[in-house]
Amino acid sequence: MNSSEAVAKVGDILPETTRKVEINGIPVLLCNVAGSIYAIEDVCTHDGGELDQGELEGERIMCPRHGAYFDVKTGAALTLPAILPVRTFPVRVEGDDVYLETPQG
Amino acid sequence: MATPANVAPESLIEDYRHGFHDSEDAYAFKSAKGLTREIVQRISSMKNEPDWMTAFRLKAYELFRAKPMPDWADTALLDEIDFDDIHYFVKASEQQSQNWDDVPEDIKRTFDRLGIPEAERKFLSGVSAQYESEVVYHSVREDLAKDGVIFCDMDTALREHPEIVKKYFATIIPPGDNKFAALNSSVWSGGSFVYVPPGVEVKTPLQAYFRINTENMGQFERTLIIADVGAKVHYIEGCTAPQFSTASLHSAVVELIAMEGASIRYTTIQNWYRNIFNLVTKRAVAYKNATVEWVDGNIGSRLTMKYPAIYLMGEGARGEILSMAFAGEGQHQDAGAKMIHAAPNTTSVVTNKSVSAHGGKTTYRGLVEIFPGAVGAKTRVRCDALIMDDKSSSDTKPTMKINEQRATVEHEASVSKIGEEQLFYAMSRGLSEADATGMIVNGFFDFFVKELPMEYAVELNRLIKMEMEGAVG
């Protein structure tokens, strides 16, 4: 059964910014889109670049290496050269805490 | 006075540095050298672009500034590019104001020998902004319009078909893809836009010359071709005659989208003048049962870096890349192909042949990638290099990433020197050494030439023969 873990404070992730955390050895990027928090794996599916080094533009984030855009809500690759979606993780906010459902592996 | 064919015309390069025949025409606009945020903004406002395009250009400008130069390529040659010594935007009326007398003699001679018609010569050398056979093609354009085919330059497309442009523009090659795609994205001007509606087959190849616009020969062209479901189109750009340009850096972006069951063939032959850096990003997607073919010929330039790519995204998609490169004295043709199999039962063929002569250098740089789950994917890569003399060289750098066991991958490569025995045989039949060499090289490129429309094929054969003599401008 999955469990949840508090990984950050809401106040640490200002609107239109991101924050990188790690859970079970998986790098996860928390993205604040207009006050809502979304979580994606912090790895570009094109060639493994770290998305936290890229820029969050509304609901999409750009990989700094080759410019591929991903939808942070769905994980979908919006432009080449990325083809596969990035993993997304369910997020729960309770009070001031951001909880991530612990991903397996 | 004629410029010796194999000597870089310093005076010409010097002229360019000083803005090459600046016109004082009050209606012309030429941006100052170097690239700034203000110049990018000015380009966009002069074109009356929508806000989203201005924002796109500015974002791309930041990316261009931030991105490093490629460190995996011919860095010694790339270092010759002085980004601050380039005019990034020249309004078309300025381009027209050049004088035929200023076109180098060696280029004029090449036009003569290739048999290029008068009107086309002036167009190619930038003297006339418009190919004057426009009238001939008028009826062709009317037929296209009747079928709902849109064929215009990119600036017009953005004005008249903003919804289609916004939907597809930069989805295949985002501005952050590489430094030169970012540069193009920030300062692009001209290029072709083609949209073929579902089920429509365009029977006559579309040629860039068909366009009425004056910005055919843009330095930073942006081309987008969309074949909707079941549509078919063949697009041809370039020509065999040397393209003289006052700008030393050309960086185009070409995006092709073949929807389900659609077919796109894109034929280019580029023969740049030997002072030009030609750094191009070309990429296509092919969805279910679609076909994309790149037919790509590269002659001339100082350095060409061009790796047409096809992303096979839907089951049964097919890709083919046929390319040839010729590098003469002081030239490096760094060309190749990328084929990405991202769906089952996708098939592809890559055929690349290159010749290096008179101290030239060719590099084949290729990628084949097969995604997990692309069961039944089949690919065949063949690259052959012919080295004409001891001063010339060739490298082959193929990369294969195969992540699916149930796929078939073939790779074949050869590097050879021109055979003494072949030459001896041909010469014993009465051919001169130049004729014999030309014949052998033409035979080597035959696979490519036979894919071209007749007039291109004839010109290319003549051109190769002239290249072998070292007599091309």
Coordinates of C-alpha atoms in Angstrom, one line a residue:
Chain A
M1 CA 0.0 0.0 0.0
N2 CA 1.2 3.5 -0.8
S3 CA 1.9 5.9 1.9
S4 CA 2.2 9.7 1.9
E5 CA 5.1 11.7 3.1
A6 CA 5.4 15.5 3.8
V7 CA 8.1 16.7 1.5
A8 CA 7.9 20.5 1.6
K9 CA 6.1 23.5 3.0
V10 CA 3.6 25.3 0.7
G11 CA 5.3 28.6 1.5
D12 CA 8.6 27.2 0.1
I13 CA 7.1 27.0 -3.4
L14 CA 6.1 30.5 -4.6
P15 CA 3.6 30.7 -7.4
E16 CA 5.2 30.1 -10.9
T17 CA 8.3 28.5 -9.3
T18 CA 9.5 25.0 -8.7
R19 CA 11.2 23.1 -5.9
K20 CA 13.2 19.9 -6.2
V21 CA 12.7 17.2 -3.6
E22 CA 13.7 13.6 -3.4
I23 CA 11.6 10.7 -2.3
N24 CA 12.6 7.0 -2.3
G25 CA 15.6 8.0 -4.3
I26 CA 13.5 9.5 -7.0
P27 CA 14.1 13.2 -7.9
V28 CA 10.7 15.0 -7.9
L29 CA 9.9 18.5 -9.0
L30 CA 7.1 20.3 -7.3
C31 CA 5.6 23.0 -9.6
N32 CA 3.3 25.8 -8.3
V33 CA 1.0 26.7 -11.1
A34 CA -1.3 29.6 -10.1
G35 CA -1.4 28.3 -6.5
S36 CA -1.9 24.6 -7.2
I37 CA 1.0 22.2 -6.7
Y38 CA 1.9 19.5 -9.2
A39 CA 4.6 16.9 -9.0
I40 CA 6.6 15.4 -11.9
E41 CA 9.8 13.4 -12.0
D42 CA 12.7 15.7 -12.4
V43 CA 14.2 13.9 -15.4
C44 CA 13.7 14.8 -19.1
T45 CA 12.6 11.7 -21.0
H46 CA 14.6 12.9 -24.0
D47 CA 18.1 12.6 -22.6
G48 CA 17.9 12.7 -18.8
G49 CA 18.3 16.5 -18.3
E50 CA 17.2 17.9 -14.9
L51 CA 14.0 19.8 -15.5
D52 CA 14.4 21.9 -12.3
Q53 CA 17.1 23.8 -14.3
G54 CA 14.5 24.8 -16.8
E55 CA 11.8 27.4 -16.7
L56 CA 8.2 27.0 -15.6
E57 CA 6.0 28.9 -18.1
G58 CA 2.4 28.6 -17.0
E59 CA 1.4 24.9 -17.0
R60 CA 4.5 23.8 -19.0
I61 CA 8.1 23.4 -18.2
M62 CA 11.1 23.6 -20.6
C63 CA 14.0 21.2 -20.4
P64 CA 17.1 23.4 -20.5
R65 CA 19.1 21.0 -22.5
H66 CA 17.2 20.7 -25.8
G67 CA 14.1 22.8 -25.2
A68 CA 11.5 20.1 -25.0
Y69 CA 8.3 21.2 -23.2
F70 CA 6.3 19.1 -20.8
D71 CA 2.8 19.7 -19.4
V72 CA 3.4 19.6 -15.6
K73 CA -0.3 18.6 -14.9
T74 CA -0.3 15.5 -17.2
G75 CA 3.4 14.9 -17.8
A76 CA 2.7 14.9 -21.6
A77 CA 5.6 15.8 -23.9
L78 CA 4.3 18.9 -25.7
T79 CA 7.2 19.3 -28.2
L80 CA 10.0 17.2 -29.7
P81 CA 12.7 16.2 -29.1
A82 CA 10.9 14.5 -26.2
I83 CA 8.4 11.9 -27.1
L84 CA 7.5 10.0 -23.9
P85 CA 5.7 11.7 -21.0
V86 CA 7.4 12.4 -17.7
R87 CA 6.1 10.6 -14.6
T88 CA 3.6 12.5 -12.5
F89 CA 2.9 11.9 -8.8
P90 CA -0.3 12.7 -6.8
V91 CA 0.1 15.6 -4.5
R92 CA -1.9 16.4 -1.3
V93 CA -1.8 19.7 0.6
E94 CA -2.7 19.6 4.3
G95 CA -2.3 22.9 6.2
D96 CA 1.1 24.2 5.3
D97 CA 2.5 20.8 4.3
V98 CA 2.8 19.3 0.8
Y99 CA 2.4 15.5 0.9
L100 CA 3.6 13.3 -2.0
E101 CA 2.2 9.8 -2.4
T102 CA 5.4 7.7 -2.0
P103 CA 6.3 6.4 -5.4
Q104 CA 7.6 2.8 -5.6
G105 CA 11.0 2.6 -7.3
Chain B
M1 CA 38.6 40.9 -63.4
A2 CA 37.8 37.3 -62.7
T3 CA 38.4 36.0 -59.2
P4 CA 40.5 32.8 -59.3
A5 CA 38.0 30.0 -58.6
N6 CA 39.9 28.3 -55.8
V7 CA 41.0 31.4 -53.9
A8 CA 38.8 33.0 -51.3
P9 CA 38.0 36.4 -52.5
E10 CA 39.2 38.5 -49.6
S11 CA 37.8 41.7 -51.2
L12 CA 34.4 40.1 -51.2
I13 CA 34.5 39.1 -47.6
E14 CA 35.8 42.5 -46.8
D15 CA 32.9 44.1 -48.6
Y16 CA 30.6 42.0 -46.6
R17 CA 32.1 43.1 -43.3
H18 CA 31.3 46.6 -44.3
G19 CA 27.7 45.9 -45.1
F20 CA 28.1 45.0 -48.7
H21 CA 26.9 47.7 -50.9
D22 CA 24.8 49.5 -48.4
S23 CA 21.9 51.2 -50.1
E24 CA 20.8 54.6 -48.8
D25 CA 17.3 53.7 -50.0
A26 CA 15.0 55.5 -47.5
Y27 CA 12.6 52.5 -47.6
A28 CA 15.2 49.9 -46.8
F29 CA 16.1 48.8 -43.3
K30 CA 19.2 47.1 -42.2
S31 CA 19.7 46.4 -38.5
A32 CA 23.0 47.3 -36.9
K33 CA 25.5 44.6 -36.5
G34 CA 25.2 42.2 -33.6
L35 CA 22.0 41.0 -31.9
T36 CA 20.2 42.7 -29.0
R37 CA 16.8 42.4 -27.4
E38 CA 15.9 45.7 -29.1
I39 CA 16.7 44.4 -32.6
V40 CA 14.6 41.3 -32.0
Q41 CA 11.7 43.6 -30.8
R42 CA 12.2 45.8 -33.8
I43 CA 12.0 42.9 -36.3
S44 CA 8.8 41.8 -34.7
S45 CA 7.2 45.2 -34.7
M46 CA 8.3 46.0 -38.3
K47 CA 6.4 42.9 -39.3
N48 CA 3.4 43.8 -37.2
E49 CA 3.4 40.4 -35.5
P50 CA 1.0 39.2 -32.9
D51 CA 2.1 39.5 -29.2
W52 CA 2.7 35.7 -28.9
M53 CA 5.3 35.8 -31.7
T54 CA 7.1 38.8 -30.2
A55 CA 7.2 36.9 -26.9
F56 CA 8.4 33.8 -28.7
R57 CA 11.2 35.7 -30.4
L58 CA 12.3 37.4 -27.1
K59 CA 12.3 34.1 -25.3
A60 CA 14.4 32.5 -28.1
Y61 CA 16.8 35.4 -27.9
E62 CA 17.5 34.7 -24.2
L63 CA 18.0 31.0 -25.1
F64 CA 20.4 31.9 -27.9
R65 CA 22.4 34.0 -25.5
A66 CA 22.5 31.2 -22.8
K67 CA 23.2 28.2 -25.0
P68 CA 26.8 27.1 -25.6
M69 CA 28.2 26.5 -29.0
P70 CA 28.2 22.8 -30.0
D71 CA 31.4 21.3 -28.6
W72 CA 31.1 18.0 -30.5
A73 CA 31.5 19.5 -34.0
D74 CA 34.2 21.3 -36.0
T75 CA 34.9 23.8 -33.2
A76 CA 37.9 25.4 -35.0
L77 CA 35.6 26.4 -37.9
L78 CA 32.7 27.3 -35.6
D79 CA 35.0 29.6 -33.7
E80 CA 35.4 31.7 -36.9
I81 CA 31.8 32.9 -36.6
D82 CA 31.7 36.4 -35.1
F83 CA 28.1 36.8 -33.9
D84 CA 28.7 40.5 -33.3
D85 CA 29.7 41.1 -36.9
I86 CA 26.4 40.1 -38.6
H87 CA 23.4 42.0 -39.7
Y88 CA 20.5 40.0 -38.4
F89 CA 17.8 41.6 -40.3
V90 CA 17.8 43.2 -43.8
K91 CA 14.5 44.3 -45.2
A92 CA 13.8 42.8 -48.6
S93 CA 13.9 46.0 -50.5
E94 CA 17.6 46.3 -49.4
Q95 CA 18.4 42.9 -50.8
Q96 CA 17.1 43.9 -54.2
S97 CA 19.3 46.9 -54.5
Q98 CA 22.5 45.0 -55.1
N99 CA 24.2 45.4 -58.5
W100 CA 24.8 42.6 -61.0
D101 CA 28.2 44.0 -61.6
D102 CA 29.1 43.2 -58.0
V103 CA 28.5 39.5 -58.3
P104 CA 31.9 37.7 -58.4
E105 CA 33.1 36.7 -61.8
D106 CA 33.5 33.1 -60.8
I107 CA 29.8 32.8 -59.9
K108 CA 28.8 34.4 -63.3
R109 CA 31.1 31.9 -65.0
T110 CA 29.4 29.0 -63.2
F111 CA 26.0 30.3 -64.3
D112 CA 27.2 30.3 -67.9
R113 CA 28.6 26.8 -67.7
L114 CA 25.5 25.4 -65.9
G115 CA 23.2 27.1 -68.5
I116 CA 21.2 28.9 -65.8
P117 CA 18.7 31.3 -67.5
E118 CA 19.2 35.0 -67.2
A119 CA 16.3 35.7 -64.9
E120 CA 17.2 32.9 -62.6
R121 CA 20.8 34.1 -62.4
K122 CA 19.8 37.5 -61.1
F123 CA 17.5 35.9 -58.6
L124 CA 20.1 33.5 -57.4
S125 CA 22.7 36.2 -56.9
G126 CA 20.3 38.3 -55.0
V127 CA 20.1 41.0 -57.6
S128 CA 16.5 40.3 -58.5
A129 CA 14.3 39.5 -55.6
Q130 CA 11.8 37.6 -57.7
Y131 CA 12.2 34.8 -60.1
E132 CA 10.5 36.1 -63.2
S133 CA 8.9 32.9 -64.3
E134 CA 6.2 33.7 -61.8
V135 CA 3.6 34.1 -64.6
V136 CA 4.3 30.5 -65.8
Y137 CA 3.3 29.3 -62.4
H138 CA 0.3 31.4 -61.9
S139 CA -2.1 28.7 -63.1
V140 CA -0.4 26.2 -60.8
R141 CA -1.1 28.5 -57.8
E142 CA -4.7 28.8 -58.8
D143 CA -5.2 25.0 -58.9
L144 CA -3.6 24.8 -55.5
A145 CA -5.9 27.4 -54.0
K146 CA -8.9 25.6 -55.5
D147 CA -8.0 22.5 -53.5
G148 CA -7.5 24.5 -50.3
V149 CA -3.7 24.2 -50.4
I150 CA -2.0 27.1 -48.7
F151 CA 1.5 27.9 -50.1
C152 CA 3.1 31.1 -49.2
D153 CA 6.0 32.5 -47.3
M154 CA 6.1 32.2 -43.5
D155 CA 5.5 35.9 -42.8
T156 CA 2.3 35.9 -44.9
A157 CA 1.2 32.7 -43.2
L158 CA 1.5 34.3 -39.8
R159 CA -0.6 37.2 -41.0
E160 CA -3.3 35.3 -42.9
H161 CA -3.4 31.9 -41.2
P162 CA -2.4 32.7 -37.6
E163 CA -4.5 29.8 -36.1
I164 CA -2.7 27.1 -38.1
V165 CA 0.7 28.7 -37.6
K166 CA 0.3 29.1 -33.8
K167 CA -0.9 25.5 -33.5
Y168 CA 2.2 23.9 -35.1
F169 CA 5.0 26.5 -35.1
A170 CA 8.0 25.3 -33.1
T171 CA 6.3 22.1 -31.9
I172 CA 8.8 20.0 -33.9
I173 CA 11.9 22.2 -33.3
P174 CA 11.5 24.2 -30.1
P175 CA 13.6 27.3 -29.8
G176 CA 15.7 25.7 -27.0
D177 CA 16.7 22.7 -29.2
N178 CA 20.1 24.1 -30.0
K179 CA 21.9 27.4 -30.2
F180 CA 21.2 27.9 -33.9
A181 CA 17.6 26.9 -33.7
A182 CA 17.3 29.5 -30.9
L183 CA 19.0 32.1 -33.1
N184 CA 16.6 31.3 -36.0
S185 CA 13.6 31.5 -33.7
S186 CA 14.6 35.0 -32.5
V187 CA 15.3 36.5 -35.9
W188 CA 13.6 34.4 -38.5
S189 CA 12.3 35.9 -41.7
G190 CA 10.9 34.3 -44.8
G191 CA 10.8 30.6 -45.6
S192 CA 7.9 28.6 -46.8
F193 CA 4.6 27.6 -45.3
V194 CA 2.6 24.8 -46.8
Y195 CA -0.7 23.3 -45.6
V196 CA -2.3 20.5 -47.6
P197 CA -5.9 19.7 -46.5
P198 CA -7.0 16.1 -45.8
G199 CA -7.0 13.8 -48.8
V200 CA -5.5 16.3 -51.2
E201 CA -2.7 15.2 -53.4
V202 CA -0.5 18.0 -54.8
K203 CA 0.6 16.5 -58.1
T204 CA 3.2 19.1 -59.2
P205 CA 6.1 19.6 -56.9
L206 CA 5.9 22.9 -55.0
Q207 CA 9.0 24.9 -55.6
A208 CA 10.2 27.8 -53.4
Y209 CA 10.3 29.8 -56.7
F210 CA 6.5 29.7 -56.9
R211 CA 6.2 32.2 -54.1
I212 CA 5.6 35.8 -55.0
N213 CA 7.3 37.1 -52.0
T214 CA 10.6 38.9 -52.0
E215 CA 12.0 37.1 -49.0
N216 CA 12.8 33.8 -50.7
M217 CA 16.5 33.9 -50.0
G218 CA 16.3 34.6 -46.3
Q219 CA 19.3 34.2 -44.1
F220 CA 17.2 32.8 -41.3
E221 CA 14.4 31.0 -43.1
R222 CA 11.7 29.3 -41.3
T223 CA 9.8 26.6 -43.1
L224 CA 6.7 24.7 -41.9
I225 CA 5.0 22.0 -44.0
I226 CA 1.9 20.2 -42.8
A227 CA 0.3 17.4 -44.8
D228 CA -3.1 16.7 -43.2
V229 CA -4.6 13.2 -43.0
G230 CA -4.0 11.3 -46.3
A231 CA -2.5 14.3 -48.0
K232 CA 0.5 14.2 -50.3
V233 CA 3.1 16.8 -51.2
H234 CA 6.5 17.2 -52.7
Y235 CA 8.4 20.4 -51.9
I236 CA 11.6 21.4 -53.6
E237 CA 13.9 24.1 -52.5
G238 CA 17.3 25.3 -53.6
C239 CA 19.1 24.8 -56.8
T240 CA 22.4 23.5 -58.2
A241 CA 23.8 26.9 -59.0
P242 CA 26.0 28.5 -56.3
Q243 CA 24.0 30.8 -54.1
F244 CA 25.8 34.0 -53.6
S245 CA 25.0 35.7 -50.4
T246 CA 26.2 38.8 -48.6
A247 CA 25.6 37.1 -45.3
S248 CA 28.2 34.7 -44.0
L249 CA 25.9 32.9 -41.5
H250 CA 22.8 31.1 -42.7
S251 CA 20.7 29.2 -40.1
A252 CA 17.4 27.8 -41.2
V253 CA 14.8 25.8 -39.3
V254 CA 12.5 23.4 -41.2
E255 CA 9.6 21.5 -39.6
L256 CA 7.6 18.9 -41.4
I257 CA 4.4 17.3 -40.1
A258 CA 2.9 14.2 -41.9
M259 CA -0.4 13.3 -40.3
E260 CA -1.9 9.8 -40.5
G261 CA -1.5 8.3 -43.9
A262 CA 0.1 11.5 -45.3
S263 CA 3.2 11.8 -47.4
I264 CA 5.8 14.5 -47.6
R265 CA 8.9 14.5 -49.8
Y266 CA 11.3 17.5 -49.2
T267 CA 14.0 17.9 -51.8
T268 CA 16.8 20.4 -51.2
I269 CA 20.0 21.0 -53.1
Q270 CA 22.2 23.7 -51.6
N271 CA 25.3 25.0 -53.2
W272 CA 26.5 27.8 -51.0
Y273 CA 29.3 30.2 -51.7
R274 CA 32.5 29.1 -50.0
N275 CA 32.4 31.9 -47.3
I276 CA 29.1 30.7 -45.9
F277 CA 28.4 28.9 -42.6
N278 CA 25.2 26.9 -43.2
L279 CA 23.9 25.6 -39.9
V280 CA 20.5 24.1 -40.3
T281 CA 18.0 22.3 -38.1
K282 CA 15.6 20.0 -40.0
R283 CA 13.1 17.7 -38.4
A284 CA 10.0 15.8 -39.4
V285 CA 7.3 13.8 -37.6
A286 CA 5.4 11.0 -39.3
Y287 CA 2.3 9.7 -37.7
K288 CA 0.5 6.4 -38.3
N289 CA 1.2 5.0 -41.8
A290 CA 2.6 8.3 -42.9
T291 CA 5.8 8.7 -45.0
V292 CA 8.4 11.4 -44.9
E293 CA 11.4 11.6 -47.3
W294 CA 14.3 14.0 -47.1
V295 CA 16.3 14.3 -50.3
D296 CA 19.2 16.5 -49.4
G297 CA 22.2 17.6 -51.5
N298 CA 25.0 19.7 -50.0
I299 CA 27.7 21.3 -52.1
G300 CA 29.8 24.4 -51.2
S301 CA 29.8 26.5 -48.1
R302 CA 32.6 26.9 -45.6
L303 CA 31.0 24.6 -43.0
T304 CA 27.6 22.9 -43.3
M305 CA 26.1 21.2 -40.3
K306 CA 22.8 19.5 -41.2
Y307 CA 21.3 16.4 -39.9
P308 CA 17.7 15.9 -41.2
A309 CA 15.7 13.9 -38.7
I310 CA 12.5 11.9 -38.9
Y311 CA 10.5 10.9 -35.8
L312 CA 8.4 7.9 -36.7
M313 CA 5.6 8.4 -34.1
G314 CA 2.8 6.2 -35.3
E315 CA 2.5 2.5 -36.2
G316 CA 3.5 1.7 -39.8
A317 CA 5.2 5.1 -40.4
R318 CA 8.0 5.2 -42.9
G319 CA 11.0 7.4 -43.2
E320 CA 13.7 7.8 -45.8
I321 CA 16.7 10.1 -45.9
L322 CA 18.8 10.3 -49.0
S323 CA 21.7 12.7 -48.8
M324 CA 24.9 13.6 -50.7
A325 CA 27.7 15.9 -49.8
F326 CA 30.6 17.3 -51.7
A327 CA 33.4 19.1 -50.0
G328 CA 36.1 21.0 -51.9
E329 CA 39.0 23.1 -50.9
G330 CA 38.6 24.7 -47.4
Q331 CA 35.2 23.1 -46.9
H332 CA 33.7 20.8 -44.3
Q333 CA 30.5 19.1 -45.0
D334 CA 29.3 17.8 -41.6
A335 CA 26.0 16.1 -42.6
G336 CA 24.1 13.1 -41.6
A337 CA 20.7 11.8 -40.6
K338 CA 18.6 11.0 -37.5
M339 CA 15.9 8.3 -37.5
I340 CA 13.8 7.8 -34.4
H341 CA 11.6 4.8 -34.3
A342 CA 9.0 5.4 -31.6
A343 CA 6.3 3.1 -32.7
P344 CA 5.8 -0.5 -33.8
N345 CA 6.4 -1.7 -37.4
T346 CA 8.0 1.6 -38.5
T347 CA 10.6 1.3 -41.3
S348 CA 13.4 3.5 -42.5
V349 CA 16.2 3.8 -44.9
V350 CA 19.2 6.2 -44.6
T351 CA 21.6 6.5 -47.6
N352 CA 24.4 9.0 -47.4
K353 CA 27.2 9.4 -49.9
S354 CA 30.0 12.0 -49.7
V355 CA 33.0 13.0 -51.8
S356 CA 35.9 15.0 -50.5
A357 CA 38.4 16.5 -53.0
H358 CA 41.0 19.2 -53.2
G359 CA 41.6 19.1 -49.4
G360 CA 37.9 19.1 -48.4
K361 CA 36.5 17.2 -45.4
T362 CA 33.3 15.3 -45.1
T363 CA 31.7 13.9 -41.9
Y364 CA 28.8 11.6 -41.6
R365 CA 27.1 12.0 -38.2
G366 CA 24.0 9.9 -37.8
L367 CA 21.7 8.6 -35.2
V368 CA 19.3 5.6 -35.2
E369 CA 17.2 5.2 -32.1
I370 CA 14.6 2.5 -31.5
F371 CA 12.3 3.0 -28.5
P372 CA 11.2 0.2 -26.2
G373 CA 8.0 -1.2 -27.7
A374 CA 8.8 -0.3 -31.3
V375 CA 8.3 -4.0 -32.1
G376 CA 9.0 -4.9 -35.7
A377 CA 10.9 -1.7 -36.5
K378 CA 13.3 -2.0 -39.4
T379 CA 16.1 0.3 -40.4
R380 CA 18.9 0.2 -42.9
V381 CA 21.7 2.7 -42.9
R382 CA 24.3 2.9 -45.6
C383 CA 27.0 5.6 -45.8
D384 CA 29.8 5.6 -48.3
A385 CA 32.6 8.1 -48.5
L386 CA 34.9 8.6 -51.5
I387 CA 38.2 10.4 -51.0
M388 CA 39.7 11.9 -54.1
D389 CA 43.2 12.7 -53.0
D390 CA 45.7 12.6 -50.1
K391 CA 44.8 16.1 -48.9
S392 CA 41.1 15.3 -48.4
S393 CA 39.5 13.4 -45.5
S394 CA 36.3 11.8 -44.3
D395 CA 34.9 10.7 -40.9
T396 CA 32.0 8.5 -40.1
K397 CA 30.3 8.8 -36.7
P398 CA 27.2 6.7 -36.5
T399 CA 25.3 6.3 -33.2
M400 CA 22.8 3.5 -32.6
K401 CA 20.5 3.3 -29.6
I402 CA 18.5 0.2 -29.8
N403 CA 16.1 -0.4 -26.9
E404 CA 13.8 -3.0 -28.4
Q405 CA 15.0 -6.6 -29.1
R406 CA 12.4 -7.4 -31.7
A407 CA 13.7 -4.9 -34.2
T408 CA 16.0 -5.2 -37.3
V409 CA 18.9 -2.8 -37.7
E410 CA 21.4 -2.9 -40.5
H411 CA 24.3 -0.6 -40.9
E412 CA 26.8 -0.5 -43.7
A413 CA 29.6 1.9 -44.2
S414 CA 32.5 2.2 -46.5
V415 CA 35.3 4.7 -47.1
S416 CA 37.3 4.4 -50.3
K417 CA 39.7 6.2 -52.5
I418 CA 39.1 6.7 -56.1
G419 CA 40.4 3.5 -57.8
E420 CA 43.5 3.8 -60.0
E421 CA 42.3 0.8 -62.0
Q422 CA 38.9 2.4 -62.7
L423 CA 40.6 5.6 -63.8
F424 CA 43.1 3.7 -65.9
Y425 CA 40.3 1.7 -67.6
A426 CA 38.3 4.8 -68.4
M427 CA 41.3 6.7 -69.7
S428 CA 42.4 3.8 -71.9
R429 CA 39.0 4.3 -73.6
G430 CA 40.0 7.8 -74.6
L431 CA 38.7 9.9 -71.7
S432 CA 40.8 12.6 -70.1
E433 CA 41.6 12.2 -66.5
A434 CA 39.1 14.9 -65.6
D435 CA 36.4 13.3 -67.6
A436 CA 37.1 9.9 -66.2
T437 CA 37.1 11.2 -62.6
G438 CA 33.9 13.2 -63.3
M439 CA 32.2 10.0 -64.7
I440 CA 33.2 7.9 -61.6
V441 CA 31.9 10.6 -59.2
N442 CA 28.7 11.0 -61.1
G443 CA 28.2 7.3 -60.9
F444 CA 28.8 7.4 -57.2
F445 CA 26.1 10.0 -56.8
D446 CA 23.7 8.3 -59.2
F447 CA 21.4 7.0 -56.4
F448 CA 20.8 10.6 -55.5
V449 CA 20.6 12.2 -58.9
K450 CA 17.9 9.8 -60.2
E451 CA 15.6 11.0 -57.4
L452 CA 15.7 14.5 -58.7
P453 CA 13.4 16.2 -61.3
M454 CA 15.1 16.1 -64.7
E455 CA 16.4 19.7 -64.9
Y456 CA 18.0 19.4 -61.4
A457 CA 19.6 16.1 -62.4
V458 CA 21.1 17.5 -65.5
E459 CA 22.5 20.6 -63.7
L460 CA 23.8 18.5 -60.8
N461 CA 25.7 16.2 -63.1
R462 CA 27.3 19.2 -64.8
L463 CA 28.1 20.8 -61.4
I464 CA 29.8 17.7 -60.1
K465 CA 32.0 17.5 -63.1
M466 CA 33.0 21.2 -62.6
E467 CA 33.6 20.6 -58.9
M468 CA 36.0 17.8 -59.9
E469 CA 37.9 20.3 -62.0
G470 CA 38.0 22.6 -59.0
A471 CA 36.3 25.3 -61.1
V472 CA 33.2 26.1 -59.2
G473 CA 32.4 29.4 -57.6

